[in-house]
Amino acid sequence: MTTLFADAKEEEEQAKYVILGVPYDGTTSFRPGTRYGPRAIREYSCNFESYMPHHHVDLISVPFFDRGDLEPECSPERVVAQVEQEIEGIIQRMKVPILLGGEHSITIGAVRAARPDVYIVCDAHLDLREEYRGSLCNHACTTARVLEDGVEDAIVIGARSGTEEQYRRAHEMTIFDADDVATRGIGTILEEIMGMVEGRKIYLSIDADVVDCCLTPGVGTPEPFGITPRDLRAIVRTLGPLSSAFDYVEVCPVDAGQTAAVAAEMIREFIAAHWVRACAEPPGRRVSSDTDKQR
Ligand code: MN
Ligand code: MN
């Protein structure tokens, strides 16, 4: 039996948040194993207290549900379509989807379902390859596909790797690279981002390799000189409550559990921060819950 995410005790119909695992790593180029990511994240979620002192909230009182794992097909194009369909169903029922990867390609389907104005991604990589190893839905093409799908803006935080060709396309996005975060501080950068995204519909995607691989080495494509887990927590706390959908991908649990532990905490942070904000604001003002907006 698969362990479900800790404290996900609500019935699906009553839940405000729905967790879905996508154990897919079919286009992995370096280290395989992100298919075991959802399992590891759920396992480590059981290590933490349900009370979140920063948010003054106990997760037991937050209505969230874990519907387990999607059974992915083999081809990345098919998996992207599967994810799109699943996430569309969750959003139609006025719930906030939380996706556990799996590799980053699954985000393409989720963004197609969520139709955000702004795509915010934390990633060591630009993921701007036009195609890779014969597929348009390779994990190295995620941001390229999202841009084509018509988001108004894409913002990348923590980037530090890409081909020369990808960096030539970088003007299509706003990049706060890992060195910017180190020198300017995440607080300053988040203030700038908040000014850019105000009132718009946001999708937040976290590729676990955004964090320095010397701190969390359990990822498919490790890169040093990244941001810290504390930077990432600031991002999730600030931008999470404004997001209509969230994913955490590329956890490859080959380490001592650091990467899955950080991932599980970030998902808990997302749920707690989003819930506190949702409770504080009247529904009419919740841009992030707007599901019937057309592109
Ligand atoms: Mn990525
Ligand atoms: Mn990456």
GROMACS .gro file of C-alpha atoms and ligand atoms in nm:
model
  297
    1MET     CA    1   0.000   0.000   0.000
    2THR     CA    2   0.126   0.347  -0.088
    3THR     CA    3   0.162   0.591   0.199
    4LEU     CA    4  -0.045   0.903   0.140
    5PHE     CA    5   0.071   1.254   0.227
    6ALA     CA    6   0.059   1.307   0.605
    7ASP     CA    7  -0.255   1.479   0.743
    8ALA     CA    8  -0.437   1.462   0.407
    9LYS     CA    9  -0.752   1.355   0.588
   10GLU     CA   10  -1.030   1.539   0.404
   11GLU     CA   11  -1.272   1.365   0.168
   12GLU     CA   12  -1.206   1.454  -0.196
   13GLU     CA   13  -1.537   1.634  -0.243
   14GLN     CA   14  -1.481   1.864   0.055
   15ALA     CA   15  -1.110   1.922  -0.006
   16LYS     CA   16  -0.975   2.261  -0.116
   17TYR     CA   17  -0.637   2.112  -0.215
   18VAL     CA   18  -0.582   1.789  -0.408
   19ILE     CA   19  -0.241   1.622  -0.421
   20LEU     CA   20  -0.162   1.403  -0.722
   21GLY     CA   21   0.159   1.206  -0.777
   22VAL     CA   22   0.297   1.145  -1.124
   23PRO     CA   23   0.571   0.882  -1.092
   24TYR     CA   24   0.712   0.934  -1.442
   25ASP     CA   25   1.078   0.961  -1.548
   26GLY     CA   26   1.060   0.842  -1.907
   27THR     CA   27   1.273   1.119  -2.060
   28THR     CA   28   1.543   1.127  -1.792
   29SER     CA   29   1.880   1.222  -1.940
   30PHE     CA   30   2.123   1.188  -1.649
   31ARG     CA   31   2.019   1.009  -1.331
   32PRO     CA   32   1.701   0.800  -1.341
   33GLY     CA   33   1.467   0.760  -1.046
   34THR     CA   34   1.235   1.060  -1.019
   35ARG     CA   35   0.951   0.808  -1.055
   36TYR     CA   36   1.023   0.734  -0.689
   37GLY     CA   37   0.987   1.102  -0.599
   38PRO     CA   38   0.617   1.104  -0.498
   39ARG     CA   39   0.667   0.801  -0.273
   40ALA     CA   40   0.969   0.957  -0.099
   41ILE     CA   41   0.798   1.295  -0.052
   42ARG     CA   42   0.495   1.128   0.106
   43GLU     CA   43   0.715   0.912   0.327
   44TYR     CA   44   0.907   1.214   0.457
   45SER     CA   45   0.586   1.412   0.509
   46CYS     CA   46   0.510   1.166   0.790
   47ASN     CA   47   0.817   1.288   0.981
   48PHE     CA   48   0.680   1.636   1.054
   49GLU     CA   49   0.442   1.775   1.315
   50SER     CA   50   0.106   1.873   1.171
   51TYR     CA   51   0.124   2.211   1.344
   52MET     CA   52   0.291   2.486   1.136
   53PRO     CA   53   0.405   2.746   1.391
   54HIS     CA   54   0.497   3.016   1.137
   55HIS     CA   55   0.144   3.012   0.997
   56HIS     CA   56  -0.033   2.940   1.329
   57VAL     CA   57  -0.216   2.661   1.153
   58ASP     CA   58  -0.254   2.289   1.215
   59LEU     CA   59  -0.263   2.097   0.887
   60ILE     CA   60  -0.516   1.858   1.040
   61SER     CA   61  -0.768   2.142   1.022
   62VAL     CA   62  -0.691   2.224   0.656
   63PRO     CA   63  -0.911   2.043   0.401
   64PHE     CA   64  -0.668   1.865   0.170
   65PHE     CA   65  -0.680   1.529  -0.002
   66ASP     CA   66  -0.421   1.300  -0.157
   67ARG     CA   67  -0.564   1.106  -0.449
   68GLY     CA   68  -0.249   0.894  -0.489
   69ASP     CA   69  -0.058   0.843  -0.811
   70LEU     CA   70  -0.154   0.871  -1.174
   71GLU     CA   71  -0.055   0.561  -1.371
   72PRO     CA   72   0.164   0.713  -1.640
   73GLU     CA   73   0.188   0.578  -1.991
   74CYS     CA   74   0.527   0.545  -2.166
   75SER     CA   75   0.544   0.835  -2.410
   76PRO     CA   76   0.596   1.183  -2.264
   77GLU     CA   77   0.332   1.328  -2.498
   78ARG     CA   78   0.077   1.083  -2.360
   79VAL     CA   79   0.176   1.157  -2.001
   80VAL     CA   80   0.143   1.532  -2.062
   81ALA     CA   81  -0.210   1.469  -2.197
   82GLN     CA   82  -0.294   1.247  -1.899
   83VAL     CA   83  -0.179   1.515  -1.656
   84GLU     CA   84  -0.370   1.787  -1.841
   85GLN     CA   85  -0.691   1.587  -1.817
   86GLU     CA   86  -0.647   1.507  -1.447
   87ILE     CA   87  -0.557   1.863  -1.348
   88GLU     CA   88  -0.843   2.004  -1.553
   89GLY     CA   89  -1.083   1.785  -1.355
   90ILE     CA   90  -0.941   1.906  -1.024
   91ILE     CA   91  -0.960   2.273  -1.125
   92GLN     CA   92  -1.315   2.238  -1.260
   93ARG     CA   93  -1.420   2.121  -0.915
   94MET     CA   94  -1.278   2.449  -0.777
   95LYS     CA   95  -0.982   2.285  -0.603
   96VAL     CA   96  -0.615   2.380  -0.606
   97PRO     CA   97  -0.401   2.104  -0.759
   98ILE     CA   98  -0.065   2.008  -0.608
   99LEU     CA   99   0.140   1.786  -0.835
  100LEU     CA  100   0.426   1.565  -0.714
  101GLY     CA  101   0.683   1.462  -0.977
  102GLY     CA  102   0.820   1.280  -1.146
  103GLU     CA  103   1.020   1.470  -1.400
  104HIS     CA  104   0.956   1.827  -1.510
  105SER     CA  105   0.779   1.735  -1.836
  106ILE     CA  106   0.459   1.669  -1.641
  107THR     CA  107   0.433   2.044  -1.573
  108ILE     CA  108   0.352   2.105  -1.942
  109GLY     CA  109   0.017   1.926  -1.903
  110ALA     CA  110  -0.062   2.094  -1.572
  111VAL     CA  111   0.002   2.443  -1.711
  112ARG     CA  112  -0.218   2.365  -2.013
  113ALA     CA  113  -0.499   2.280  -1.771
  114ALA     CA  114  -0.441   2.573  -1.534
  115ARG     CA  115  -0.403   2.843  -1.804
  116PRO     CA  116  -0.211   3.094  -1.592
  117ASP     CA  117  -0.122   3.449  -1.694
  118VAL     CA  118   0.220   3.411  -1.535
  119TYR     CA  119   0.434   3.099  -1.510
  120ILE     CA  120   0.683   3.118  -1.225
  121VAL     CA  121   0.942   2.843  -1.214
  122CYS     CA  122   1.227   2.778  -0.972
  123ASP     CA  123   1.485   2.575  -1.162
  124ALA     CA  124   1.862   2.544  -1.208
  125HIS     CA  125   1.791   2.500  -1.579
  126LEU     CA  126   1.625   2.718  -1.839
  127ASP     CA  127   1.442   2.414  -1.984
  128LEU     CA  128   1.419   2.601  -2.314
  129ARG     CA  129   1.524   2.328  -2.555
  130GLU     CA  130   1.307   2.330  -2.865
  131GLU     CA  131   1.310   1.951  -2.860
  132TYR     CA  132   1.538   1.696  -2.695
  133ARG     CA  133   1.615   1.337  -2.779
  134GLY     CA  134   1.324   1.315  -3.020
  135SER     CA  135   1.053   1.460  -2.798
  136LEU     CA  136   0.892   1.801  -2.767
  137CYS     CA  137   0.781   1.698  -2.419
  138ASN     CA  138   1.123   1.613  -2.281
  139HIS     CA  139   1.193   1.745  -1.930
  140ALA     CA  140   1.447   1.984  -2.087
  141CYS     CA  141   1.171   2.149  -2.297
  142THR     CA  142   0.921   2.241  -2.025
  143THR     CA  143   0.961   2.619  -2.027
  144ALA     CA  144   0.978   2.627  -2.410
  145ARG     CA  145   0.640   2.453  -2.432
  146VAL     CA  146   0.485   2.669  -2.161
  147LEU     CA  147   0.591   2.985  -2.349
  148GLU     CA  148   0.436   2.852  -2.671
  149ASP     CA  149   0.114   2.771  -2.488
  150GLY     CA  150   0.062   3.142  -2.445
  151VAL     CA  151   0.142   3.256  -2.094
  152GLU     CA  152   0.178   3.635  -2.077
  153ASP     CA  153   0.494   3.615  -1.869
  154ALA     CA  154   0.742   3.357  -1.749
  155ILE     CA  155   0.967   3.423  -1.450
  156VAL     CA  156   1.259   3.196  -1.366
  157ILE     CA  157   1.423   3.199  -1.023
  158GLY     CA  158   1.755   3.028  -0.943
  159ALA     CA  159   1.866   2.946  -1.299
  160ARG     CA  160   2.232   2.877  -1.368
  161SER     CA  161   2.242   2.632  -1.660
  162GLY     CA  162   2.143   2.631  -2.026
  163THR     CA  163   2.292   2.610  -2.372
  164GLU     CA  164   2.405   2.924  -2.556
  165GLU     CA  165   2.099   2.890  -2.777
  166GLN     CA  166   1.872   2.875  -2.473
  167TYR     CA  167   2.031   3.187  -2.327
  168ARG     CA  168   1.962   3.363  -2.660
  169ARG     CA  169   1.593   3.293  -2.596
  170ALA     CA  170   1.618   3.411  -2.239
  171HIS     CA  171   1.489   3.759  -2.324
  172GLU     CA  172   1.145   3.601  -2.359
  173MET     CA  173   1.144   3.558  -1.981
  174THR     CA  174   1.245   3.740  -1.666
  175ILE     CA  175   1.538   3.560  -1.507
  176PHE     CA  176   1.655   3.601  -1.149
  177ASP     CA  177   1.951   3.366  -1.154
  178ALA     CA  178   2.102   3.191  -0.853
  179ASP     CA  179   2.379   3.452  -0.823
  180ASP     CA  180   2.115   3.732  -0.820
  181VAL     CA  181   1.944   3.556  -0.531
  182ALA     CA  182   2.275   3.527  -0.344
  183THR     CA  183   2.380   3.889  -0.399
  184ARG     CA  184   2.049   4.078  -0.385
  185GLY     CA  185   1.870   3.854  -0.137
  186ILE     CA  186   1.549   3.665  -0.201
  187GLY     CA  187   1.339   3.924  -0.015
  188THR     CA  188   1.429   4.203  -0.258
  189ILE     CA  189   1.368   3.980  -0.557
  190LEU     CA  190   1.030   3.865  -0.425
  191GLU     CA  191   0.924   4.227  -0.377
  192GLU     CA  192   1.008   4.292  -0.740
  193ILE     CA  193   0.817   3.984  -0.853
  194MET     CA  194   0.513   4.076  -0.642
  195GLY     CA  195   0.503   4.409  -0.827
  196MET     CA  196   0.511   4.228  -1.161
  197VAL     CA  197   0.240   3.970  -1.094
  198GLU     CA  198  -0.013   4.169  -0.897
  199GLY     CA  199  -0.370   4.066  -0.974
  200ARG     CA  200  -0.270   3.806  -1.230
  201LYS     CA  201  -0.321   3.432  -1.231
  202ILE     CA  202  -0.006   3.244  -1.135
  203TYR     CA  203   0.123   2.889  -1.177
  204LEU     CA  204   0.414   2.801  -0.947
  205SER     CA  205   0.649   2.519  -1.045
  206ILE     CA  206   0.942   2.404  -0.833
  207ASP     CA  207   1.215   2.191  -0.991
  208ALA     CA  208   1.400   2.045  -0.692
  209ASP     CA  209   1.736   2.107  -0.860
  210VAL     CA  210   1.697   2.482  -0.803
  211VAL     CA  211   1.843   2.417  -0.459
  212ASP     CA  212   2.221   2.376  -0.445
  213CYS     CA  213   2.300   2.007  -0.500
  214CYS     CA  214   2.554   2.023  -0.219
  215LEU     CA  215   2.251   2.070   0.011
  216THR     CA  216   1.989   1.851  -0.159
  217PRO     CA  217   2.167   1.605  -0.391
  218GLY     CA  218   1.866   1.384  -0.467
  219VAL     CA  219   1.773   1.521  -0.810
  220GLY     CA  220   1.784   1.400  -1.170
  221THR     CA  221   2.030   1.665  -1.291
  222PRO     CA  222   2.231   1.805  -0.996
  223GLU     CA  223   2.382   2.156  -1.018
  224PRO     CA  224   2.594   2.328  -0.753
  225PHE     CA  225   2.587   2.702  -0.668
  226GLY     CA  226   2.211   2.706  -0.629
  227ILE     CA  227   1.972   2.873  -0.389
  228THR     CA  228   1.915   2.749  -0.034
  229PRO     CA  229   1.612   2.564   0.107
  230ARG     CA  230   1.545   2.880   0.312
  231ASP     CA  231   1.533   3.092  -0.007
  232LEU     CA  232   1.292   2.840  -0.154
  233ARG     CA  233   1.074   2.853   0.154
  234ALA     CA  234   1.054   3.231   0.121
  235ILE     CA  235   0.943   3.188  -0.241
  236VAL     CA  236   0.673   2.936  -0.150
  237ARG     CA  237   0.549   3.144   0.143
  238THR     CA  238   0.527   3.461  -0.066
  239LEU     CA  239   0.412   3.337  -0.407
  240GLY     CA  240   0.231   3.018  -0.301
  241PRO     CA  241  -0.077   3.197  -0.168
  242LEU     CA  242  -0.116   3.380  -0.502
  243SER     CA  243  -0.089   3.062  -0.711
  244SER     CA  244  -0.380   2.872  -0.861
  245ALA     CA  245  -0.175   2.554  -0.908
  246PHE     CA  246   0.153   2.419  -0.774
  247ASP     CA  247   0.397   2.144  -0.859
  248TYR     CA  248   0.714   2.006  -0.706
  249VAL     CA  249   0.913   1.793  -0.948
  250GLU     CA  250   1.247   1.620  -1.011
  251VAL     CA  251   1.298   1.469  -0.664
  252CYS     CA  252   1.514   1.159  -0.719
  253PRO     CA  253   1.553   0.996  -0.377
  254VAL     CA  254   1.907   0.861  -0.403
  255ASP     CA  255   2.037   1.075  -0.114
  256ALA     CA  256   1.988   1.045   0.262
  257GLY     CA  257   1.640   1.196   0.231
  258GLN     CA  258   1.734   1.567   0.236
  259THR     CA  259   1.571   1.641  -0.100
  260ALA     CA  260   1.243   1.464  -0.019
  261ALA     CA  261   1.237   1.624   0.327
  262VAL     CA  262   1.268   1.974   0.178
  263ALA     CA  263   1.005   1.888  -0.085
  264ALA     CA  264   0.758   1.760   0.175
  265GLU     CA  265   0.811   2.074   0.384
  266MET     CA  266   0.758   2.300   0.082
  267ILE     CA  267   0.429   2.128   0.000
  268ARG     CA  268   0.318   2.174   0.362
  269GLU     CA  269   0.427   2.539   0.345
  270PHE     CA  270   0.229   2.586   0.024
  271ILE     CA  271  -0.086   2.438   0.176
  272ALA     CA  272  -0.057   2.631   0.504
  273ALA     CA  273   0.028   2.966   0.343
  274HIS     CA  274  -0.241   2.933   0.074
  275TRP     CA  275  -0.505   2.832   0.327
  276VAL     CA  276  -0.428   3.118   0.567
  277ARG     CA  277  -0.462   3.368   0.282
  278ALA     CA  278  -0.778   3.202   0.145
  279CYS     CA  279  -0.940   3.226   0.489
  280ALA     CA  280  -0.842   3.592   0.524
  281GLU     CA  281  -0.982   3.711   0.190
  282PRO     CA  282  -1.338   3.723   0.063
  283PRO     CA  283  -1.382   3.481  -0.234
  284GLY     CA  284  -1.450   3.760  -0.485
  285ARG     CA  285  -1.101   3.896  -0.445
  286ARG     CA  286  -0.929   3.564  -0.499
  287VAL     CA  287  -0.776   3.601  -0.842
  288SER     CA  288  -0.583   3.279  -0.792
  289SER     CA  289  -0.904   3.077  -0.762
  290ASP     CA  290  -1.047   3.211  -1.083
  291THR     CA  291  -1.105   2.898  -1.286
  292ASP     CA  292  -1.331   3.016  -1.564
  293LYS     CA  293  -1.097   3.275  -1.708
  294GLN     CA  294  -1.032   3.217  -2.075
  295ARG     CA  295  -0.701   3.277  -2.245
  296MN      MN  296   1.335   2.166  -1.496
  297MN      MN  297   1.628   2.156  -1.354
   0.00000   0.00000   0.00000
